[in-house]
mmCIF file of C-alpha atoms in Angstrom:
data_model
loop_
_atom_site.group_PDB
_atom_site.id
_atom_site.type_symbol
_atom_site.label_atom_id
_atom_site.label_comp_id
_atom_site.label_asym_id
_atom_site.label_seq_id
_atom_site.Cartn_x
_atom_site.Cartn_y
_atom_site.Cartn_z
ATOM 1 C CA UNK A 1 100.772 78.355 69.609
ATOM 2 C CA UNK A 2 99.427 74.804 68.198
ATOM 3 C CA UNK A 3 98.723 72.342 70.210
ATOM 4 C CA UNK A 4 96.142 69.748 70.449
ATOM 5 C CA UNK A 5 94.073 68.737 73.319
ATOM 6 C CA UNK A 6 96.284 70.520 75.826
ATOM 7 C CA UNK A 7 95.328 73.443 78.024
ATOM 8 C CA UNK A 8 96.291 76.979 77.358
ATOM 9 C CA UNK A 9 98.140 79.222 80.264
ATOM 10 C CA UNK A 10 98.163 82.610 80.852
ATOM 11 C CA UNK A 11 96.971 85.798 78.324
ATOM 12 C CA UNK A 12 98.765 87.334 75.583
ATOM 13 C CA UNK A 13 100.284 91.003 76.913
ATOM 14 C CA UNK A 14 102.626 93.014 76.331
ATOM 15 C CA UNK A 15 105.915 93.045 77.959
ATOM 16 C CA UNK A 16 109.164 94.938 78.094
ATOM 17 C CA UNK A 17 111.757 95.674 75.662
ATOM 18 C CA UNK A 18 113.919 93.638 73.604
ATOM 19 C CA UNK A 19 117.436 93.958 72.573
ATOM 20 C CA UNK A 20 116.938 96.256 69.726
ATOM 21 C CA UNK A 21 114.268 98.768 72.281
ATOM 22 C CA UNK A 22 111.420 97.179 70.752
ATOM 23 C CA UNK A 23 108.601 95.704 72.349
ATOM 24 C CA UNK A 24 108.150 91.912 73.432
ATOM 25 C CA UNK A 25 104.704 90.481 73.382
ATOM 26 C CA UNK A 26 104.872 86.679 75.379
ATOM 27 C CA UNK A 27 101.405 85.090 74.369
ATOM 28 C CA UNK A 28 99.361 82.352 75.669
ATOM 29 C CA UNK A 29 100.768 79.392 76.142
ATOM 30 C CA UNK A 30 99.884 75.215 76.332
ATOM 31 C CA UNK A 31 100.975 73.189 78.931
ATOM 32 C CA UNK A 32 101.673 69.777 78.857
ATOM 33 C CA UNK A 33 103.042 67.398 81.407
ATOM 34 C CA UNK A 34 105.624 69.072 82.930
ATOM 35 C CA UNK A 35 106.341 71.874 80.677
ATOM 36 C CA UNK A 36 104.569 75.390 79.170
ATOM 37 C CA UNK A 37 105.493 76.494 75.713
ATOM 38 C CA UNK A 38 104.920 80.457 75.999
ATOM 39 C CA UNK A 39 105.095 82.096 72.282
ATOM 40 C CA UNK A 40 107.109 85.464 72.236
ATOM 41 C CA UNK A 41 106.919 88.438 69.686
ATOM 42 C CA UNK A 42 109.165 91.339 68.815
ATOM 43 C CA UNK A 43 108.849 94.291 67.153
ATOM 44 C CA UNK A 44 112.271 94.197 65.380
ATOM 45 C CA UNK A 45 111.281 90.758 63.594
ATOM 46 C CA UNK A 46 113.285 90.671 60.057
ATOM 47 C CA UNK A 47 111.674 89.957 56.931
ATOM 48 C CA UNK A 48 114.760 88.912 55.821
ATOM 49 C CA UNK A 49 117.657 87.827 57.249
ATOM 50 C CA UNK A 50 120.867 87.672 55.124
ATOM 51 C CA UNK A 51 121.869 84.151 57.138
ATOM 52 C CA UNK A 52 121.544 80.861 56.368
ATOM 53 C CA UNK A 53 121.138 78.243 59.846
ATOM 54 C CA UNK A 54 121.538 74.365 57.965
ATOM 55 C CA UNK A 55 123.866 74.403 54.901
ATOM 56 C CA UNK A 56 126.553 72.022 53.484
ATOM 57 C CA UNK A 57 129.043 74.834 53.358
ATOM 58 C CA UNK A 58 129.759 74.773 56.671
ATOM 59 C CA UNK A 59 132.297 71.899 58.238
ATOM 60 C CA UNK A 60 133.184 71.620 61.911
ATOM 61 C CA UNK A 61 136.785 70.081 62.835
ATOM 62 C CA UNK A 62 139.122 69.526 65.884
ATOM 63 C CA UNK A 63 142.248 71.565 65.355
ATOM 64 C CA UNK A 64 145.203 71.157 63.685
ATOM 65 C CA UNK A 65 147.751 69.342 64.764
ATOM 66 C CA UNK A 66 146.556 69.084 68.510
ATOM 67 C CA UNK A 67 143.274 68.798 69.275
ATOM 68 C CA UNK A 68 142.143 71.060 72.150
ATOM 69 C CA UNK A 69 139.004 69.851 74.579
ATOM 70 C CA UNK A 70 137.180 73.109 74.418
ATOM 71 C CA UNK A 71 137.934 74.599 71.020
ATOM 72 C CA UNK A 72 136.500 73.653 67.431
ATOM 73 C CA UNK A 73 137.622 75.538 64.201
ATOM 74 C CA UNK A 74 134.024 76.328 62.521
ATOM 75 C CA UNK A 75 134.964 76.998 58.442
ATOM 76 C CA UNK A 76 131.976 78.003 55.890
ATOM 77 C CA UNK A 77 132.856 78.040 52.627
ATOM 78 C CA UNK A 78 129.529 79.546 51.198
ATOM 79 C CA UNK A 79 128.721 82.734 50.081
ATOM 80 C CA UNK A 80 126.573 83.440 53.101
ATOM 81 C CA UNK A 81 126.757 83.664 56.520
ATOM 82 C CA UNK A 82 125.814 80.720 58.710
ATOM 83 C CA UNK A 83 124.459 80.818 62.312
ATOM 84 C CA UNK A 84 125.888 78.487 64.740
ATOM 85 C CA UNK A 85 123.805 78.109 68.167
ATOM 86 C CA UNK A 86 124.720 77.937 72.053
ATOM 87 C CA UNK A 87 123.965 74.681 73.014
ATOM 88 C CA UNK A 88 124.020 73.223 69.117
ATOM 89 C CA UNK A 89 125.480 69.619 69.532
ATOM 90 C CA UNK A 90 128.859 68.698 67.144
ATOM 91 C CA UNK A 91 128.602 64.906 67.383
ATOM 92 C CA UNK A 92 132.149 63.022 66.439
ATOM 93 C CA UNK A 93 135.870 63.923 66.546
ATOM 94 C CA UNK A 94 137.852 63.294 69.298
ATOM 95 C CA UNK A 95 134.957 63.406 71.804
ATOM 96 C CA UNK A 96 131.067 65.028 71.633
ATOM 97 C CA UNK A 97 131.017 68.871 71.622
ATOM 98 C CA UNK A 98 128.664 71.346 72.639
ATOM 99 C CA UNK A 99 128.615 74.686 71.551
ATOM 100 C CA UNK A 100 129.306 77.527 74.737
ATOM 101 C CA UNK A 101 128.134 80.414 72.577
ATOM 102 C CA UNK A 102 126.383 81.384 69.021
ATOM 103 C CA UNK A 103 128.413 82.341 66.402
ATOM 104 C CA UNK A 104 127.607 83.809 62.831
ATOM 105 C CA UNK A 105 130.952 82.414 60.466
ATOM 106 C CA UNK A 106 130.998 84.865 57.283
ATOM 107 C CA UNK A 107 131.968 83.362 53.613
ATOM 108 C CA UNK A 108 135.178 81.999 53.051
ATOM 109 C CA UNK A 109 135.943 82.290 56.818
ATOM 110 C CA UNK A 110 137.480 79.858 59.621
ATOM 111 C CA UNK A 111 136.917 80.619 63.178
ATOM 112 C CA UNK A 112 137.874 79.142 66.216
ATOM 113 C CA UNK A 113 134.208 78.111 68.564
ATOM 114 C CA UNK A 114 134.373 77.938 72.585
ATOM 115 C CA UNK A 115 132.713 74.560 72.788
ATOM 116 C CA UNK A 116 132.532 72.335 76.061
ATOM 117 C CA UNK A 117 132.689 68.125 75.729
ATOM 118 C CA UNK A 118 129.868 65.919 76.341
ATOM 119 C CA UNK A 119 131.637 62.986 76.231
ATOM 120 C CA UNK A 120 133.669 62.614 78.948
ATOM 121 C CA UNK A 121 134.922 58.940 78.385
ATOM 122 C CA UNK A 122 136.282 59.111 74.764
ATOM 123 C CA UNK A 123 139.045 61.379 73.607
ATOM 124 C CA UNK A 124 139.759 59.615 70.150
ATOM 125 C CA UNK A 125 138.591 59.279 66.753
ATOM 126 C CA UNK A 126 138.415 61.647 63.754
ATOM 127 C CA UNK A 127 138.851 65.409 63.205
ATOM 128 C CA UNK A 128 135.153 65.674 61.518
ATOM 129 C CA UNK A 129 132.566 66.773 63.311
ATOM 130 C CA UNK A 130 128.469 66.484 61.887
ATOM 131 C CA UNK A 131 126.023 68.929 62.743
ATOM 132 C CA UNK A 132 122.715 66.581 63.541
ATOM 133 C CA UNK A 133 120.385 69.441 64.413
ATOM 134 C CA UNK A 134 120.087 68.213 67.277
ATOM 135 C CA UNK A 135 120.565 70.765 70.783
ATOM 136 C CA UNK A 136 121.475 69.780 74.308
ATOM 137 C CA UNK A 137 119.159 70.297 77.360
ATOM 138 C CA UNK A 138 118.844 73.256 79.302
ATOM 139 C CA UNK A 139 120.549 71.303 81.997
ATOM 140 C CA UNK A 140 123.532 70.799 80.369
ATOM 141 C CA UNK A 141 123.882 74.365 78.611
ATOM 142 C CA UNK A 142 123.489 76.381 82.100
ATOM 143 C CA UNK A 143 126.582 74.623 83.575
ATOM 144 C CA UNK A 144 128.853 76.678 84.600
ATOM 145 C CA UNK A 145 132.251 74.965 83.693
ATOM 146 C CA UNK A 146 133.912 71.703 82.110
ATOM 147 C CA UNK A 147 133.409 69.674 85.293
ATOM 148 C CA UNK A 148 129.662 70.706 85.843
ATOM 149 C CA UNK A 149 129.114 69.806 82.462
ATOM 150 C CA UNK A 150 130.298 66.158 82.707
ATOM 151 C CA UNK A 151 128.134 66.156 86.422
ATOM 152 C CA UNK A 152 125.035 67.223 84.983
ATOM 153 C CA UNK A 153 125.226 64.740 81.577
ATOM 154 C CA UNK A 154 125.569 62.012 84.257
ATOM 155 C CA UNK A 155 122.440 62.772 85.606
ATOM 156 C CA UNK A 156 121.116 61.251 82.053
ATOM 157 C CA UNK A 157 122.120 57.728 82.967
ATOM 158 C CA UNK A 158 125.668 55.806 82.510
ATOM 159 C CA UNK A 159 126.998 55.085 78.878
ATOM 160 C CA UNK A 160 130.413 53.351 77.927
ATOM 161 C CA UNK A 161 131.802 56.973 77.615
ATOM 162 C CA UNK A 162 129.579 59.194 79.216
ATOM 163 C CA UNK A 163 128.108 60.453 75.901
ATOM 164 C CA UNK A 164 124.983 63.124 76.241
ATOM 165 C CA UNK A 165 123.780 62.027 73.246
ATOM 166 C CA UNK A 166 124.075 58.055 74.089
ATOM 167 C CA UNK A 167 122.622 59.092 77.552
ATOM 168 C CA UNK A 168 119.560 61.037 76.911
ATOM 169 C CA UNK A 169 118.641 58.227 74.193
ATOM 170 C CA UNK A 170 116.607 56.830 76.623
ATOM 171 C CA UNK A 171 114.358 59.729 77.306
ATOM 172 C CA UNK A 172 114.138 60.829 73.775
ATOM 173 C CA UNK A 173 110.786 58.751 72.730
ATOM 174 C CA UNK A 174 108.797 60.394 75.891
ATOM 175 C CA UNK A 175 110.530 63.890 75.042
ATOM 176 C CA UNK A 176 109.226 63.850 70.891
ATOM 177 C CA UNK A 177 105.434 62.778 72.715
ATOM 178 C CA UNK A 178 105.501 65.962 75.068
ATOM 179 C CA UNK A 179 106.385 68.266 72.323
ATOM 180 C CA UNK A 180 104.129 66.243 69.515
ATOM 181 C CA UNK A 181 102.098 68.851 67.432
ATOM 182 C CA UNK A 182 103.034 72.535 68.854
ATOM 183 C CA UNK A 183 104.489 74.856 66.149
ATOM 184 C CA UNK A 184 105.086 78.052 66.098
ATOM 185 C CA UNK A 185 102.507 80.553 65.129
ATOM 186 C CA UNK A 186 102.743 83.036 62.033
ATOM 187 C CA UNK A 187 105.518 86.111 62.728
ATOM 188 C CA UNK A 188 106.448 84.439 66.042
ATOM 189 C CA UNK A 189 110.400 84.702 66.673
ATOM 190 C CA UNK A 190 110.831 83.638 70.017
ATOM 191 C CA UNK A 191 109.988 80.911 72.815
ATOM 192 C CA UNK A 192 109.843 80.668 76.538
ATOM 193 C CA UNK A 193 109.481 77.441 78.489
ATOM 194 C CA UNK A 194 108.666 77.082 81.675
ATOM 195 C CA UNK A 195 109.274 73.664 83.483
ATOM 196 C CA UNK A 196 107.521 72.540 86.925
ATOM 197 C CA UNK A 197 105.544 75.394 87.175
ATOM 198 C CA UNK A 198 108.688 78.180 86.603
ATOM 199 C CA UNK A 199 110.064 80.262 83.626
ATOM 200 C CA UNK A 200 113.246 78.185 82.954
ATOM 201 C CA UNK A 201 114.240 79.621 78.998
ATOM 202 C CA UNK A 202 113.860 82.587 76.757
ATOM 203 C CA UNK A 203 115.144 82.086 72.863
ATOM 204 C CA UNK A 204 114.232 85.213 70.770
ATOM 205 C CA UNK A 205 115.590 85.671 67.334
ATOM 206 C CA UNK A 206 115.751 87.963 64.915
ATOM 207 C CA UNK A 207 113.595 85.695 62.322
ATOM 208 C CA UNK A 208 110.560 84.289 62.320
ATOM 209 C CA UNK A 209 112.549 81.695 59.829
ATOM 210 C CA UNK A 210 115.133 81.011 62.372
ATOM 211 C CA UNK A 211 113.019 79.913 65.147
ATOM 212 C CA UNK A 212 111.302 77.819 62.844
ATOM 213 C CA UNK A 213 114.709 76.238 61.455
ATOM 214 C CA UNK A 214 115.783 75.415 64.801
ATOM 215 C CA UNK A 215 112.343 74.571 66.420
ATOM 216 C CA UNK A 216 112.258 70.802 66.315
ATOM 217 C CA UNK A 217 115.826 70.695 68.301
ATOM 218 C CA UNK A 218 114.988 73.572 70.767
ATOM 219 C CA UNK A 219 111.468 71.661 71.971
ATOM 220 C CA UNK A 220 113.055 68.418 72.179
ATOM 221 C CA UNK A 221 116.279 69.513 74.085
ATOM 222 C CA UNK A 222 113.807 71.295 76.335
ATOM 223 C CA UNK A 223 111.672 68.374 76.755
ATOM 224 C CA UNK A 224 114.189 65.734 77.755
ATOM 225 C CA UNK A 225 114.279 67.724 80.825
ATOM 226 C CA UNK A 226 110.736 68.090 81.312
ATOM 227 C CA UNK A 227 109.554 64.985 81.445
ATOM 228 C CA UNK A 228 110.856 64.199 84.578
ATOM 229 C CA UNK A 229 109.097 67.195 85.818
ATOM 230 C CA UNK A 230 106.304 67.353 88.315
ATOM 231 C CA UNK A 231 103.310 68.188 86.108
ATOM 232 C CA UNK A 232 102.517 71.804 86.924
ATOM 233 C CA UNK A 233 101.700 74.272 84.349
ATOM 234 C CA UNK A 234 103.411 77.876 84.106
ATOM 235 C CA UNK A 235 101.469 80.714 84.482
ATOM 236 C CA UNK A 236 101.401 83.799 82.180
ATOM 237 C CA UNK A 237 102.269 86.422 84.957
ATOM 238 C CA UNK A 238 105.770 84.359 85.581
ATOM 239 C CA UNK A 239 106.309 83.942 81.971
ATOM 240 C CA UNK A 240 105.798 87.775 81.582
ATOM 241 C CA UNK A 241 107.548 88.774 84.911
ATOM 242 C CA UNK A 242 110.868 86.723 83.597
ATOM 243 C CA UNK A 243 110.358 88.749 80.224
ATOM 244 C CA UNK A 244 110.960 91.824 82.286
ATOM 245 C CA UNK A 245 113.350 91.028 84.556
ATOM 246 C CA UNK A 246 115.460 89.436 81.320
ATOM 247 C CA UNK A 247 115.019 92.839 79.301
ATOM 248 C CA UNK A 248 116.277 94.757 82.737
ATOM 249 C CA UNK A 249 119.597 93.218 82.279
ATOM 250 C CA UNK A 250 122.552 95.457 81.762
ATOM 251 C CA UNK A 251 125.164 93.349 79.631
ATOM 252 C CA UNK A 252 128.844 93.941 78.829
ATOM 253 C CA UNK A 253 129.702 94.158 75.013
ATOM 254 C CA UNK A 254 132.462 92.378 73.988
ATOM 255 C CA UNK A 255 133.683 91.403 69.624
ATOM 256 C CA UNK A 256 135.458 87.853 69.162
ATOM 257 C CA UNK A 257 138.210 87.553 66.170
ATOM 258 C CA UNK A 258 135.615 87.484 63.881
ATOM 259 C CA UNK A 259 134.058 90.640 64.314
ATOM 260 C CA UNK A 260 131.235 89.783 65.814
ATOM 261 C CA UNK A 261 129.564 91.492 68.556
ATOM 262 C CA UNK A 262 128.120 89.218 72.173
ATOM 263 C CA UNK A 263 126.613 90.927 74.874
ATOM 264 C CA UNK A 264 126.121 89.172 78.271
ATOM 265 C CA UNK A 265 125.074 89.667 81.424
ATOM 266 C CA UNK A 266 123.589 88.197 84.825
ATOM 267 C CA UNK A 267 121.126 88.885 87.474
ATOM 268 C CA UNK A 268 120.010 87.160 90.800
ATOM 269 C CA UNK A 269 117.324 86.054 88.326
ATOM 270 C CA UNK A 270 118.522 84.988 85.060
ATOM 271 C CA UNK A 271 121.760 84.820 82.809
ATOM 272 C CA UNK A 272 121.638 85.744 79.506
ATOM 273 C CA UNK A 273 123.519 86.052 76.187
ATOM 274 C CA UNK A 274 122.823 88.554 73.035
ATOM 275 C CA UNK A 275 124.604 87.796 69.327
ATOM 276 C CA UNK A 276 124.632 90.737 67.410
ATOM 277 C CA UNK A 277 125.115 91.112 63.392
ATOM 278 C CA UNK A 278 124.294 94.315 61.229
ATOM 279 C CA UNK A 279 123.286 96.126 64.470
ATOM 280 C CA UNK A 280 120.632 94.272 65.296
ATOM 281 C CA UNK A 281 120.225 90.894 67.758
ATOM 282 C CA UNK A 282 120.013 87.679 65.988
ATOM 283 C CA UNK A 283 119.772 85.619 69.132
ATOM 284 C CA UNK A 284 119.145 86.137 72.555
ATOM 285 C CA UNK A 285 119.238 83.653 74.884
ATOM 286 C CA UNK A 286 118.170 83.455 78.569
ATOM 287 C CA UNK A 287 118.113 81.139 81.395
ATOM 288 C CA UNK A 288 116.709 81.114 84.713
ATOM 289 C CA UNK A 289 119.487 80.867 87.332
ATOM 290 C CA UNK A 290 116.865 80.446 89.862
ATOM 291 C CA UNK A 291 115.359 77.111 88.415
ATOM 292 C CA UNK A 292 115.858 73.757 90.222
ATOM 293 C CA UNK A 293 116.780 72.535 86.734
ATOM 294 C CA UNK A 294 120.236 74.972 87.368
ATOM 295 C CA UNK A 295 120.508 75.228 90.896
ATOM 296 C CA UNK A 296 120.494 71.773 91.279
#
């Protein structure tokens, strides 16, 4: 990982499994503040991925004719796939979105996205939604239900309609400084953070690419969260120990309307999410349900 003038946690070893029975490597990682940036490895890394993540094609919209609080109709009108992320923000229409689970929209397709509102004050406006790039905090994506949502995007501060991203405004500028500088390093396809000294998130995909489309958002959602963190740096063994305990997970298997496969699952120790296209797992996401940051 690339960081400058930070110190480095923990030693590169291997762990577990993955999602496709390959094995996950979780290397050293800086700390910062209040936050650890582990790098993780697979051995199933594509080459290629047959996906596109930011494209024009793709248009986000409140339904027709009534608009429904946690349901978006996702259309692409490419010629490839596009990749839609858990926890991506879809700022505008009726109210602020958030996205509940990934979702891979084939050409020519429509489908209907599980979202959850960030925006509890507002239920007016347009039928557009924009995709900003931009990803809500950890926080906010481990609620557990429409009400805990609007709870935890209080705990950003009061705005005129309790919008996350009005809220978390005010953090942003100390966020982008606690994340300055890191990249990810050459073939890595996966992160884990730790926050205040714990493992709080795992993101592996299936692409090195794809973690470096989506790498900006993913530190910066992570880091509005940790900089109100006590500064205490993650070791390696808890960074590999959630790896393990993630990858002993057994997950149900389940195929939305679209045709595409999710696999999820839970442990005393962590919750976690699997999208699957062409047989193989294009995201995997993980959170600790034992963090402060979820518990709380």
């Amino acid at each position: 990982m690339q960081e400058d003038g930070e110190g480095v946690v923990g030693d590169g070893q291997e762990g577990d499994v993955d999602r496709d029975g390959g094995t996950v490597v979780v290397g050293e990682g800086p700390a910062g503040a209040g936050r650890t940036v582990f790098p993780v490895f697979t051995a199933h890394a594509a080459a290629t991925r047959g996906y596109d993540t930011r494209t024009d094609t793709l248009t986000v919209a409140e339904r027709a004719g009534s608009a429904v609080v946690e349901e978006l109709v996702v259309t692409n009108e490419g010629v490839r796939p596009v990749l839609v992320l858990e926890g991506e923000l879809l700022e505008g229409g009726q109210q602020h979105r958030v996205a509940a689970r990934s979702a891979l929209v084939a050409p020519d397709t429509s489908v209907v996205l599980p979202v959850r509102c960030v925006e509890q004050g507002r239920w007016s406006g347009g039928r557009a939604h924009v995709r900003a790039g931009r990803r809500a905090p950890v926080t906010v994506r481990s609620a557990q239900g429409q009400a805990e949502v609007w709870r935890r995007v209080a705990r950003y501060g009061a705005g005129a309609t309790g919008s996350l991203p009005e809220t978390v405004g005010r953090r942003e500028a100390r966020a982008a400084a606690l994340v300055a500088g890191l990249r990810p390093l050459p073939f890595q396809n996966g992160v884990l953070i730790g926050i205040g000294g714990q493992p709080v998130l795992l993101e592996v995909f299936d692409s090195p690419r794809t973690l470096a489309d989506v790498w900006d958002a993913l530190l910066q959602a992570v880091a509005l969260d940790a900089v109100t963190a006590p500064a205490i740096p993650t070791p390696g063994r808890r960074a590999r120990r959630f790896t393990g305990r993630v990858a002993a997970i057994d997950t149900v298997r389940g195929i939305d309307e679209s045709g595409t496969v999710h696999e999820q699952g839970e442990s005393h120790h962590a919750r976690v999410t699997t999208l699957r296209w062409r047989d193989r797992a294009v995201h995997t996401s993980a959170v600790s349900v034992r963090h402060e940051l979820v518990t709380a």
